[in-house]
PDB file of C-alpha atoms in Angstrom:
ATOM      1  CA  MET A   1     -82.463 173.819 -93.599  1.00  0.00           C
ATOM      2  CA  THR A   2     -81.347 171.655 -90.681  1.00  0.00           C
ATOM      3  CA  LYS A   3     -79.461 168.435 -91.424  1.00  0.00           C
ATOM      4  CA  THR A   4     -79.754 165.638 -88.868  1.00  0.00           C
ATOM      5  CA  HIS A   5     -77.915 162.362 -88.409  1.00  0.00           C
ATOM      6  CA  TRP A   6     -78.001 159.423 -86.029  1.00  0.00           C
ATOM      7  CA  VAL A   7     -75.545 159.165 -83.153  1.00  0.00           C
ATOM      8  CA  MET A   8     -74.184 155.593 -83.057  1.00  0.00           C
ATOM      9  CA  GLU A   9     -71.872 154.203 -80.365  1.00  0.00           C
ATOM     10  CA  SER A  10     -68.773 152.264 -81.372  1.00  0.00           C
ATOM     11  CA  PRO A  11     -68.958 148.496 -80.631  1.00  0.00           C
ATOM     12  CA  ILE A  12     -65.463 148.716 -79.148  1.00  0.00           C
ATOM     13  CA  SER A  13     -66.575 151.321 -76.623  1.00  0.00           C
ATOM     14  CA  SER A  14     -69.550 149.104 -75.735  1.00  0.00           C
ATOM     15  CA  LEU A  15     -67.128 146.346 -74.722  1.00  0.00           C
ATOM     16  CA  SER A  16     -65.345 148.726 -72.358  1.00  0.00           C
ATOM     17  CA  ILE A  17     -67.874 147.812 -69.659  1.00  0.00           C
ATOM     18  CA  LEU A  18     -66.004 144.509 -69.288  1.00  0.00           C
ATOM     19  CA  PHE A  19     -62.944 146.414 -68.032  1.00  0.00           C
ATOM     20  CA  ARG A  20     -64.682 148.988 -65.851  1.00  0.00           C
ATOM     21  CA  ASN A  21     -62.784 148.116 -62.658  1.00  0.00           C
ATOM     22  CA  LYS A  22     -60.559 145.403 -61.193  1.00  0.00           C
ATOM     23  CA  LEU A  23     -63.511 143.154 -60.367  1.00  0.00           C
ATOM     24  CA  PHE A  24     -64.821 143.296 -63.921  1.00  0.00           C
ATOM     25  CA  MET A  25     -61.358 142.713 -65.399  1.00  0.00           C
ATOM     26  CA  ARG A  26     -60.895 139.581 -63.280  1.00  0.00           C
ATOM     27  CA  LEU A  27     -64.331 138.289 -64.192  1.00  0.00           C
ATOM     28  CA  THR A  28     -63.615 138.964 -67.864  1.00  0.00           C
ATOM     29  CA  CYS A  29     -60.379 137.009 -67.508  1.00  0.00           C
ATOM     30  CA  LEU A  30     -62.384 134.092 -66.117  1.00  0.00           C
ATOM     31  CA  ILE A  31     -64.814 134.293 -69.038  1.00  0.00           C
ATOM     32  CA  VAL A  32     -61.870 134.142 -71.434  1.00  0.00           C
ATOM     33  CA  ILE A  33     -60.345 131.140 -69.645  1.00  0.00           C
ATOM     34  CA  THR A  34     -63.535 129.099 -69.374  1.00  0.00           C
ATOM     35  CA  SER A  35     -64.723 129.824 -72.926  1.00  0.00           C
ATOM     36  CA  PHE A  36     -61.304 129.141 -74.425  1.00  0.00           C
ATOM     37  CA  ILE A  37     -60.780 125.830 -72.619  1.00  0.00           C
ATOM     38  CA  ARG A  38     -64.320 124.475 -72.647  1.00  0.00           C
ATOM     39  CA  ASN A  39     -64.989 124.894 -76.360  1.00  0.00           C
ATOM     40  CA  GLY A  40     -61.463 123.905 -77.358  1.00  0.00           C
ATOM     41  CA  ILE A  41     -61.581 120.674 -75.358  1.00  0.00           C
ATOM     42  CA  PHE A  42     -65.063 119.877 -76.628  1.00  0.00           C
ATOM     43  CA  GLN A  43     -63.890 119.926 -80.240  1.00  0.00           C
ATOM     44  CA  ILE A  44     -61.204 117.261 -79.732  1.00  0.00           C
ATOM     45  CA  GLN A  45     -62.826 115.203 -76.982  1.00  0.00           C
ATOM     46  CA  SER A  46     -64.531 112.642 -79.233  1.00  0.00           C
ATOM     47  CA  PHE A  47     -61.410 112.099 -81.334  1.00  0.00           C
ATOM     48  CA  PHE A  48     -59.258 111.759 -78.216  1.00  0.00           C
ATOM     49  CA  LEU A  49     -61.539 109.195 -76.608  1.00  0.00           C
ATOM     50  CA  ASN A  50     -61.814 107.182 -79.808  1.00  0.00           C
ATOM     51  CA  THR A  51     -58.142 107.092 -80.776  1.00  0.00           C
ATOM     52  CA  ILE A  52     -56.467 107.094 -77.350  1.00  0.00           C
ATOM     53  CA  VAL A  53     -58.916 105.367 -74.990  1.00  0.00           C
ATOM     54  CA  GLY A  54     -60.749 103.213 -77.546  1.00  0.00           C
ATOM     55  CA  PHE A  55     -64.317 104.455 -77.102  1.00  0.00           C
ATOM     56  CA  ASP A  56     -66.949 102.947 -79.385  1.00  0.00           C
ATOM     57  CA  VAL A  57     -70.503 104.014 -80.206  1.00  0.00           C
ATOM     58  CA  LYS A  58     -71.963 102.454 -77.064  1.00  0.00           C
ATOM     59  CA  ASP A  59     -69.367 104.118 -74.844  1.00  0.00           C
ATOM     60  CA  PHE A  60     -70.098 107.525 -76.353  1.00  0.00           C
ATOM     61  CA  ALA A  61     -73.831 107.001 -75.836  1.00  0.00           C
ATOM     62  CA  ASN A  62     -73.305 106.094 -72.177  1.00  0.00           C
ATOM     63  CA  LEU A  63     -71.011 109.078 -71.680  1.00  0.00           C
ATOM     64  CA  MET A  64     -73.538 111.474 -73.224  1.00  0.00           C
ATOM     65  CA  LEU A  65     -76.307 110.007 -71.067  1.00  0.00           C
ATOM     66  CA  LEU A  66     -74.185 110.399 -67.949  1.00  0.00           C
ATOM     67  CA  GLY A  67     -73.361 113.985 -68.874  1.00  0.00           C
ATOM     68  CA  GLY A  68     -77.016 114.865 -69.445  1.00  0.00           C
ATOM     69  CA  VAL A  69     -78.180 113.362 -66.155  1.00  0.00           C
ATOM     70  CA  LEU A  70     -75.376 115.040 -64.202  1.00  0.00           C
ATOM     71  CA  ALA A  71     -76.057 118.413 -65.845  1.00  0.00           C
ATOM     72  CA  LEU A  72     -79.745 118.118 -64.956  1.00  0.00           C
ATOM     73  CA  LEU A  73     -78.963 117.258 -61.353  1.00  0.00           C
ATOM     74  CA  GLY A  74     -76.214 119.834 -61.004  1.00  0.00           C
ATOM     75  CA  GLN A  75     -78.049 122.811 -62.461  1.00  0.00           C
ATOM     76  CA  GLY A  76     -81.434 121.803 -61.113  1.00  0.00           C
ATOM     77  CA  LEU A  77     -80.533 120.858 -57.555  1.00  0.00           C
ATOM     78  CA  LEU A  78     -77.075 122.137 -56.668  1.00  0.00           C
ATOM     79  CA  VAL A  79     -77.131 125.733 -57.922  1.00  0.00           C
ATOM     80  CA  LYS A  80     -79.367 127.202 -55.225  1.00  0.00           C
ATOM     81  CA  ALA A  81     -77.651 125.264 -52.440  1.00  0.00           C
ATOM     82  CA  LEU A  82     -74.146 126.204 -53.571  1.00  0.00           C
ATOM     83  CA  VAL A  83     -74.986 129.896 -54.014  1.00  0.00           C
ATOM     84  CA  GLY A  84     -76.672 129.961 -50.603  1.00  0.00           C
ATOM     85  CA  CYS A  85     -73.645 128.398 -48.900  1.00  0.00           C
ATOM     86  CA  PHE A  86     -70.686 129.804 -50.813  1.00  0.00           C
ATOM     87  CA  LYS A  87     -72.042 132.829 -52.734  1.00  0.00           C
ATOM     88  CA  GLU A  88     -71.101 133.465 -56.340  1.00  0.00           C
ATOM     89  CA  LYS A  89     -67.359 133.623 -55.667  1.00  0.00           C
ATOM     90  CA  GLY A  90     -67.381 130.244 -53.975  1.00  0.00           C
ATOM     91  CA  VAL A  91     -69.408 128.712 -56.806  1.00  0.00           C
ATOM     92  CA  ILE A  92     -66.868 129.984 -59.352  1.00  0.00           C
ATOM     93  CA  ILE A  93     -63.952 128.489 -57.391  1.00  0.00           C
ATOM     94  CA  ILE A  94     -65.712 125.147 -56.896  1.00  0.00           C
ATOM     95  CA  ALA A  95     -66.699 124.972 -60.569  1.00  0.00           C
ATOM     96  CA  LEU A  96     -63.146 125.703 -61.716  1.00  0.00           C
ATOM     97  CA  ILE A  97     -61.740 123.041 -59.384  1.00  0.00           C
ATOM     98  CA  ALA A  98     -64.277 120.564 -60.781  1.00  0.00           C
ATOM     99  CA  SER A  99     -63.232 121.471 -64.331  1.00  0.00           C
ATOM    100  CA  LEU A 100     -59.585 120.990 -63.331  1.00  0.00           C
ATOM    101  CA  MET A 101     -60.417 117.521 -62.007  1.00  0.00           C
ATOM    102  CA  LYS A 102     -62.075 116.638 -65.304  1.00  0.00           C
ATOM    103  CA  THR A 103     -59.196 117.782 -67.519  1.00  0.00           C
ATOM    104  CA  GLY A 104     -56.698 116.186 -65.141  1.00  0.00           C
ATOM    105  CA  GLY A 105     -58.574 112.898 -65.403  1.00  0.00           C
ATOM    106  CA  PHE A 106     -58.551 113.048 -69.189  1.00  0.00           C
ATOM    107  CA  ALA A 107     -54.816 113.758 -69.136  1.00  0.00           C
ATOM    108  CA  GLY A 108     -54.344 110.721 -66.910  1.00  0.00           C
ATOM    109  CA  ALA A 109     -56.331 108.629 -69.389  1.00  0.00           C
ATOM    110  CA  ALA A 110     -53.542 109.170 -71.925  1.00  0.00           C
ATOM    111  CA  PHE A 111     -51.093 107.385 -69.595  1.00  0.00           C
ATOM    112  CA  TYR A 112     -53.631 104.913 -68.231  1.00  0.00           C
ATOM    113  CA  PRO A 113     -56.150 104.361 -71.069  1.00  0.00           C
ATOM    114  CA  HIS A 114     -59.064 102.749 -69.266  1.00  0.00           C
ATOM    115  CA  LYS A 115     -62.658 103.764 -69.868  1.00  0.00           C
ATOM    116  CA  TRP A 116     -63.608 103.916 -66.204  1.00  0.00           C
ATOM    117  CA  VAL A 117     -61.034 106.696 -65.721  1.00  0.00           C
ATOM    118  CA  VAL A 118     -62.894 108.811 -68.274  1.00  0.00           C
ATOM    119  CA  PHE A 119     -66.314 108.120 -66.740  1.00  0.00           C
ATOM    120  CA  LEU A 120     -65.017 108.901 -63.255  1.00  0.00           C
ATOM    121  CA  SER A 121     -63.394 112.182 -64.322  1.00  0.00           C
ATOM    122  CA  PHE A 122     -66.562 113.158 -66.201  1.00  0.00           C
ATOM    123  CA  ILE A 123     -68.626 113.303 -63.000  1.00  0.00           C
ATOM    124  CA  PRO A 124     -67.263 116.695 -61.764  1.00  0.00           C
ATOM    125  CA  GLY A 125     -68.309 118.191 -65.109  1.00  0.00           C
ATOM    126  CA  CYS A 126     -71.824 118.774 -63.784  1.00  0.00           C
ATOM    127  CA  ILE A 127     -70.402 121.344 -61.362  1.00  0.00           C
ATOM    128  CA  GLY A 128     -67.901 122.776 -63.827  1.00  0.00           C
ATOM    129  CA  ASP A 129     -70.773 123.933 -66.029  1.00  0.00           C
ATOM    130  CA  LEU A 130     -71.801 126.447 -63.339  1.00  0.00           C
ATOM    131  CA  THR A 131     -68.806 128.709 -63.943  1.00  0.00           C
ATOM    132  CA  PHE A 132     -70.261 130.970 -66.616  1.00  0.00           C
ATOM    133  CA  PRO A 133     -73.705 131.497 -64.971  1.00  0.00           C
ATOM    134  CA  ALA A 134     -71.995 132.464 -61.702  1.00  0.00           C
ATOM    135  CA  ILE A 135     -69.665 134.921 -63.458  1.00  0.00           C
ATOM    136  CA  SER A 136     -72.554 136.464 -65.381  1.00  0.00           C
ATOM    137  CA  ALA A 137     -74.634 136.804 -62.209  1.00  0.00           C
ATOM    138  CA  LEU A 138     -71.771 138.429 -60.298  1.00  0.00           C
ATOM    139  CA  LYS A 139     -71.289 141.007 -63.025  1.00  0.00           C
ATOM    140  CA  SER A 140     -75.022 141.732 -63.268  1.00  0.00           C
ATOM    141  CA  MET A 141     -75.161 142.445 -59.541  1.00  0.00           C
ATOM    142  CA  ASN A 142     -72.611 145.241 -59.955  1.00  0.00           C
ATOM    143  CA  VAL A 143     -74.214 147.314 -62.719  1.00  0.00           C
ATOM    144  CA  SER A 144     -77.343 149.409 -62.869  1.00  0.00           C
ATOM    145  CA  GLU A 145     -80.584 148.248 -64.453  1.00  0.00           C
ATOM    146  CA  LYS A 146     -80.030 150.439 -67.501  1.00  0.00           C
ATOM    147  CA  GLU A 147     -76.715 148.709 -68.262  1.00  0.00           C
ATOM    148  CA  GLN A 148     -77.918 145.109 -67.996  1.00  0.00           C
ATOM    149  CA  GLY A 149     -78.500 144.719 -71.721  1.00  0.00           C
ATOM    150  CA  ARG A 150     -75.177 146.275 -72.643  1.00  0.00           C
ATOM    151  CA  LEU A 151     -73.366 144.095 -70.091  1.00  0.00           C
ATOM    152  CA  GLN A 152     -74.884 140.814 -71.250  1.00  0.00           C
ATOM    153  CA  GLY A 153     -74.211 141.689 -74.874  1.00  0.00           C
ATOM    154  CA  ALA A 154     -70.570 142.451 -74.083  1.00  0.00           C
ATOM    155  CA  ILE A 155     -70.197 139.222 -72.082  1.00  0.00           C
ATOM    156  CA  TYR A 156     -71.546 137.045 -74.864  1.00  0.00           C
ATOM    157  CA  GLY A 157     -69.526 138.976 -77.428  1.00  0.00           C
ATOM    158  CA  ALA A 158     -66.277 138.297 -75.572  1.00  0.00           C
ATOM    159  CA  ARG A 159     -67.290 134.697 -74.998  1.00  0.00           C
ATOM    160  CA  SER A 160     -68.000 134.079 -78.687  1.00  0.00           C
ATOM    161  CA  VAL A 161     -64.550 135.376 -79.668  1.00  0.00           C
ATOM    162  CA  PHE A 162     -62.728 132.869 -77.463  1.00  0.00           C
ATOM    163  CA  ASP A 163     -65.211 130.136 -78.337  1.00  0.00           C
ATOM    164  CA  ALA A 164     -63.725 130.435 -81.819  1.00  0.00           C
ATOM    165  CA  ILE A 165     -60.075 130.693 -80.741  1.00  0.00           C
ATOM    166  CA  GLY A 166     -60.164 127.658 -78.427  1.00  0.00           C
ATOM    167  CA  PRO A 167     -60.849 125.018 -81.114  1.00  0.00           C
ATOM    168  CA  ILE A 168     -58.055 126.411 -83.298  1.00  0.00           C
ATOM    169  CA  VAL A 169     -55.452 126.069 -80.537  1.00  0.00           C
ATOM    170  CA  PHE A 170     -56.539 122.674 -79.260  1.00  0.00           C
ATOM    171  CA  SER A 171     -56.966 121.235 -82.746  1.00  0.00           C
ATOM    172  CA  SER A 172     -53.341 122.158 -83.368  1.00  0.00           C
ATOM    173  CA  LEU A 173     -52.295 120.392 -80.165  1.00  0.00           C
ATOM    174  CA  TYR A 174     -54.295 117.330 -81.148  1.00  0.00           C
ATOM    175  CA  ALA A 175     -52.721 117.285 -84.616  1.00  0.00           C
ATOM    176  CA  ALA A 176     -49.274 117.227 -82.982  1.00  0.00           C
ATOM    177  CA  MET A 177     -50.021 113.992 -81.087  1.00  0.00           C
ATOM    178  CA  THR A 178     -47.908 110.923 -81.827  1.00  0.00           C
ATOM    179  CA  ARG A 179     -48.297 107.326 -80.707  1.00  0.00           C
ATOM    180  CA  GLN A 180     -44.665 107.245 -79.673  1.00  0.00           C
ATOM    181  CA  SER A 181     -45.120 109.998 -77.069  1.00  0.00           C
ATOM    182  CA  LEU A 182     -47.664 109.654 -74.284  1.00  0.00           C
ATOM    183  CA  LEU A 183     -46.901 113.210 -73.242  1.00  0.00           C
ATOM    184  CA  SER A 184     -48.015 114.536 -76.625  1.00  0.00           C
ATOM    185  CA  GLU A 185     -51.281 112.608 -76.273  1.00  0.00           C
ATOM    186  CA  ALA A 186     -51.960 114.187 -72.889  1.00  0.00           C
ATOM    187  CA  LEU A 187     -50.651 117.639 -73.846  1.00  0.00           C
ATOM    188  CA  PRO A 188     -54.017 119.305 -74.689  1.00  0.00           C
ATOM    189  CA  TYR A 189     -55.446 118.366 -71.301  1.00  0.00           C
ATOM    190  CA  ILE A 190     -52.240 119.275 -69.485  1.00  0.00           C
ATOM    191  CA  VAL A 191     -52.412 122.735 -71.057  1.00  0.00           C
ATOM    192  CA  ALA A 192     -56.092 123.007 -70.110  1.00  0.00           C
ATOM    193  CA  SER A 193     -55.325 122.001 -66.522  1.00  0.00           C
ATOM    194  CA  CYS A 194     -52.572 124.616 -66.239  1.00  0.00           C
ATOM    195  CA  VAL A 195     -54.888 127.323 -67.542  1.00  0.00           C
ATOM    196  CA  TYR A 196     -57.564 126.259 -65.052  1.00  0.00           C
ATOM    197  CA  VAL A 197     -55.009 126.617 -62.234  1.00  0.00           C
ATOM    198  CA  VAL A 198     -54.499 130.226 -63.338  1.00  0.00           C
ATOM    199  CA  GLY A 199     -58.278 130.675 -63.376  1.00  0.00           C
ATOM    200  CA  ILE A 200     -58.585 129.352 -59.824  1.00  0.00           C
ATOM    201  CA  ALA A 201     -55.941 131.843 -58.662  1.00  0.00           C
ATOM    202  CA  VAL A 202     -57.874 134.674 -60.318  1.00  0.00           C
ATOM    203  CA  ALA A 203     -61.140 133.490 -58.755  1.00  0.00           C
ATOM    204  CA  VAL A 204     -59.589 133.347 -55.282  1.00  0.00           C
ATOM    205  CA  SER A 205     -58.532 136.992 -55.668  1.00  0.00           C
ATOM    206  CA  LEU A 206     -62.130 138.096 -56.281  1.00  0.00           C
ATOM    207  CA  PRO A 207     -63.732 140.158 -53.497  1.00  0.00           C
ATOM    208  CA  VAL A 208     -66.409 138.431 -51.466  1.00  0.00           C
ATOM    209  CA  SER A 209     -69.810 139.204 -52.976  1.00  0.00           C
ATOM    210  CA  LYS A 210     -72.229 141.052 -50.766  1.00  0.00           C
ATOM    211  CA  THR A 211     -75.988 141.013 -50.765  1.00  0.00           C
ATOM    212  CA  PRO A 212     -77.072 143.568 -53.362  1.00  0.00           C
ATOM    213  CA  PRO A 213     -79.074 146.526 -52.034  1.00  0.00           C
ATOM    214  CA  SER A 214     -82.794 146.609 -52.675  1.00  0.00           C
ATOM    215  CA  ARG A 215     -84.069 148.694 -55.539  1.00  0.00           C
ATOM    216  CA  SER A 216     -85.577 151.223 -53.156  1.00  0.00           C
ATOM    217  CA  GLU A 217     -82.143 151.802 -51.605  1.00  0.00           C
ATOM    218  CA  VAL A 218     -80.380 152.424 -54.896  1.00  0.00           C
ATOM    219  CA  ALA A 219     -80.198 156.093 -55.785  1.00  0.00           C
ATOM    220  CA  VAL A 220     -81.009 156.474 -59.441  1.00  0.00           C
ATOM    221  CA  GLU A 221     -79.825 159.635 -61.085  1.00  0.00           C
ATOM    222  CA  PRO A 222     -82.709 161.154 -63.062  1.00  0.00           C
ATOM    223  CA  ALA A 223     -82.221 161.458 -66.767  1.00  0.00           C
ATOM    224  CA  PRO A 224     -81.509 165.016 -67.953  1.00  0.00           C
ATOM    225  CA  LEU A 225     -84.445 166.860 -69.439  1.00  0.00           C
ATOM    226  CA  PRO A 226     -84.258 167.515 -73.169  1.00  0.00           C
ATOM    227  CA  PRO A 227     -83.679 171.119 -74.181  1.00  0.00           C
ATOM    228  CA  PRO A 228     -86.753 173.098 -75.194  1.00  0.00           C
ATOM    229  CA  VAL A 229     -87.732 172.942 -78.817  1.00  0.00           C
ATOM    230  CA  SER A 230     -90.158 174.788 -80.968  1.00  0.00           C
ATOM    231  CA  ASP A 231     -93.913 174.728 -80.586  1.00  0.00           C
ATOM    232  CA  GLU A 232     -94.213 170.940 -80.986  1.00  0.00           C
ATOM    233  CA  THR A 233     -93.558 168.678 -77.975  1.00  0.00           C
ATOM    234  CA  PRO A 234     -91.842 165.420 -78.989  1.00  0.00           C
ATOM    235  CA  ALA A 235     -93.417 162.065 -78.265  1.00  0.00           C
ATOM    236  CA  LEU A 236     -92.130 159.867 -75.467  1.00  0.00           C
ATOM    237  CA  ALA A 237     -90.800 157.427 -78.075  1.00  0.00           C
ATOM    238  CA  SER A 238     -88.696 160.132 -79.706  1.00  0.00           C
ATOM    239  CA  VAL A 239     -85.113 159.508 -80.710  1.00  0.00           C
ATOM    240  CA  TYR A 240     -82.308 161.990 -80.204  1.00  0.00           C
ATOM    241  CA  PHE A 241     -80.442 163.280 -83.215  1.00  0.00           C
ATOM    242  CA  GLU A 242     -77.445 165.569 -83.438  1.00  0.00           C
ATOM    243  CA  THR A 243     -77.659 168.543 -85.735  1.00  0.00           C
ATOM    244  CA  ASP A 244     -75.024 169.907 -88.038  1.00  0.00           C
ATOM    245  CA  LYS A 245     -74.271 173.325 -86.533  1.00  0.00           C
ATOM    246  CA  ASP A 246     -72.880 174.698 -89.773  1.00  0.00           C
ATOM    247  CA  GLU A 247     -76.229 174.308 -91.473  1.00  0.00           C
ATOM    248  CA  VAL A 248     -78.484 175.638 -88.732  1.00  0.00           C
ATOM    249  CA  GLU A 249     -79.696 179.056 -89.640  1.00  0.00           C
ATOM    250  CA  LYS A 250     -81.317 180.193 -86.401  1.00  0.00           C
ATOM    251  CA  GLY A 251     -79.149 178.970 -83.547  1.00  0.00           C
ATOM    252  CA  ASP A 252     -78.610 175.462 -82.165  1.00  0.00           C
ATOM    253  CA  ARG A 253     -81.590 173.200 -82.334  1.00  0.00           C
ATOM    254  CA  VAL A 254     -82.366 169.630 -81.335  1.00  0.00           C
ATOM    255  CA  GLU A 255     -84.396 167.557 -83.773  1.00  0.00           C
ATOM    256  CA  TYR A 256     -86.620 164.674 -82.695  1.00  0.00           C
ATOM    257  CA  ALA A 257     -87.916 161.891 -84.855  1.00  0.00           C
ATOM    258  CA  THR A 258     -91.264 160.505 -83.758  1.00  0.00           C
ATOM    259  CA  SER A 259     -92.544 156.997 -84.261  1.00  0.00           C
ATOM    260  CA  SER A 260     -94.625 158.228 -87.194  1.00  0.00           C
ATOM    261  CA  VAL A 261     -91.447 159.196 -89.049  1.00  0.00           C
ATOM    262  CA  LEU A 262     -89.304 156.109 -88.385  1.00  0.00           C
ATOM    263  CA  ASP A 263     -90.496 152.573 -88.975  1.00  0.00           C
ATOM    264  CA  ASP A 264     -89.091 149.299 -87.619  1.00  0.00           C
ATOM    265  CA  ASP A 265     -86.854 148.770 -90.644  1.00  0.00           C
ATOM    266  CA  GLN A 266     -85.058 152.067 -90.029  1.00  0.00           C
ATOM    267  CA  LEU A 267     -84.601 152.045 -86.280  1.00  0.00           C
ATOM    268  CA  LEU A 268     -84.963 149.579 -83.419  1.00  0.00           C
ATOM    269  CA  SER A 269     -85.922 151.755 -80.463  1.00  0.00           C
ATOM    270  CA  GLU A 270     -87.274 151.133 -77.002  1.00  0.00           C
ATOM    271  CA  PRO A 271     -91.070 150.905 -76.686  1.00  0.00           C
ATOM    272  CA  SER A 272     -92.978 153.824 -75.242  1.00  0.00           C
ATOM    273  CA  LEU A 273     -93.419 153.796 -71.506  1.00  0.00           C
ATOM    274  CA  GLY A 274     -96.701 155.628 -71.831  1.00  0.00           C
ATOM    275  CA  ALA A 275     -98.996 157.216 -74.299  1.00  0.00           C
ATOM    276  CA  ASN A 276     -97.581 159.850 -76.614  1.00  0.00           C
ATOM    277  CA  SER A 277     -97.860 163.450 -75.526  1.00  0.00           C
ATOM    278  CA  SER A 278    -100.904 165.162 -76.909  1.00  0.00           C
ATOM    279  CA  GLU A 279    -100.471 168.290 -78.901  1.00  0.00           C
ATOM    280  CA  VAL A 280    -101.692 171.484 -77.333  1.00  0.00           C
TER     281      VAL A 280
END
């Protein structure tokens, strides 16, 4: 009797797509930097503005309104124009510079605690939010269609890890603040600004993005045909299983599980591209 088992890929090997070549490693580094800084700063921003600059409820409401309007304008009107003029690499550099201006302004607010400084430095934030979409788009342009899902999953997986690490680090920096030291009050934003400088250097080293070839120009390697099996032809929605060679009595054999055997609770597979093969 033949014993079959599922072939499952390791999650660690799935993340290896993020380090496929130098371009991908640099883009992954930018994902790490932006996720780490953005989420870390966000966690302490309200406390910083309240204790250091003296923001009240009305000031926070005005700041949130300004941020929403700027995000709407930036992502609704500026994205297409910036990509058309500067390509994805240019958008990444501009967005990182804008983020650097924002963190630099917040650091300056520790030494010069006036509310207008915060509002003024918040304006470039509408462009800084374009960093991650531009990085994701640049990576998607350099993989095949079959790897798009794996790539996006790996990107968001790496992003979520540093989304969790950022608040831990910056909360520690905030806890170390003292009223006697202005430098300690500005330290979280000074650290963020320094990291953004590193990110800008990495972004400048990226190769210039080229127009991706059309789908008709991309040579797609055909998938290998499955080895012949017994009298029954498997359905198009079949799933590949490995067989235990020690328990196969009559030579190597490939087993297929059709959609009638596996239900949705057992396996999440791709939908059929066509009708199932009819039995002869």
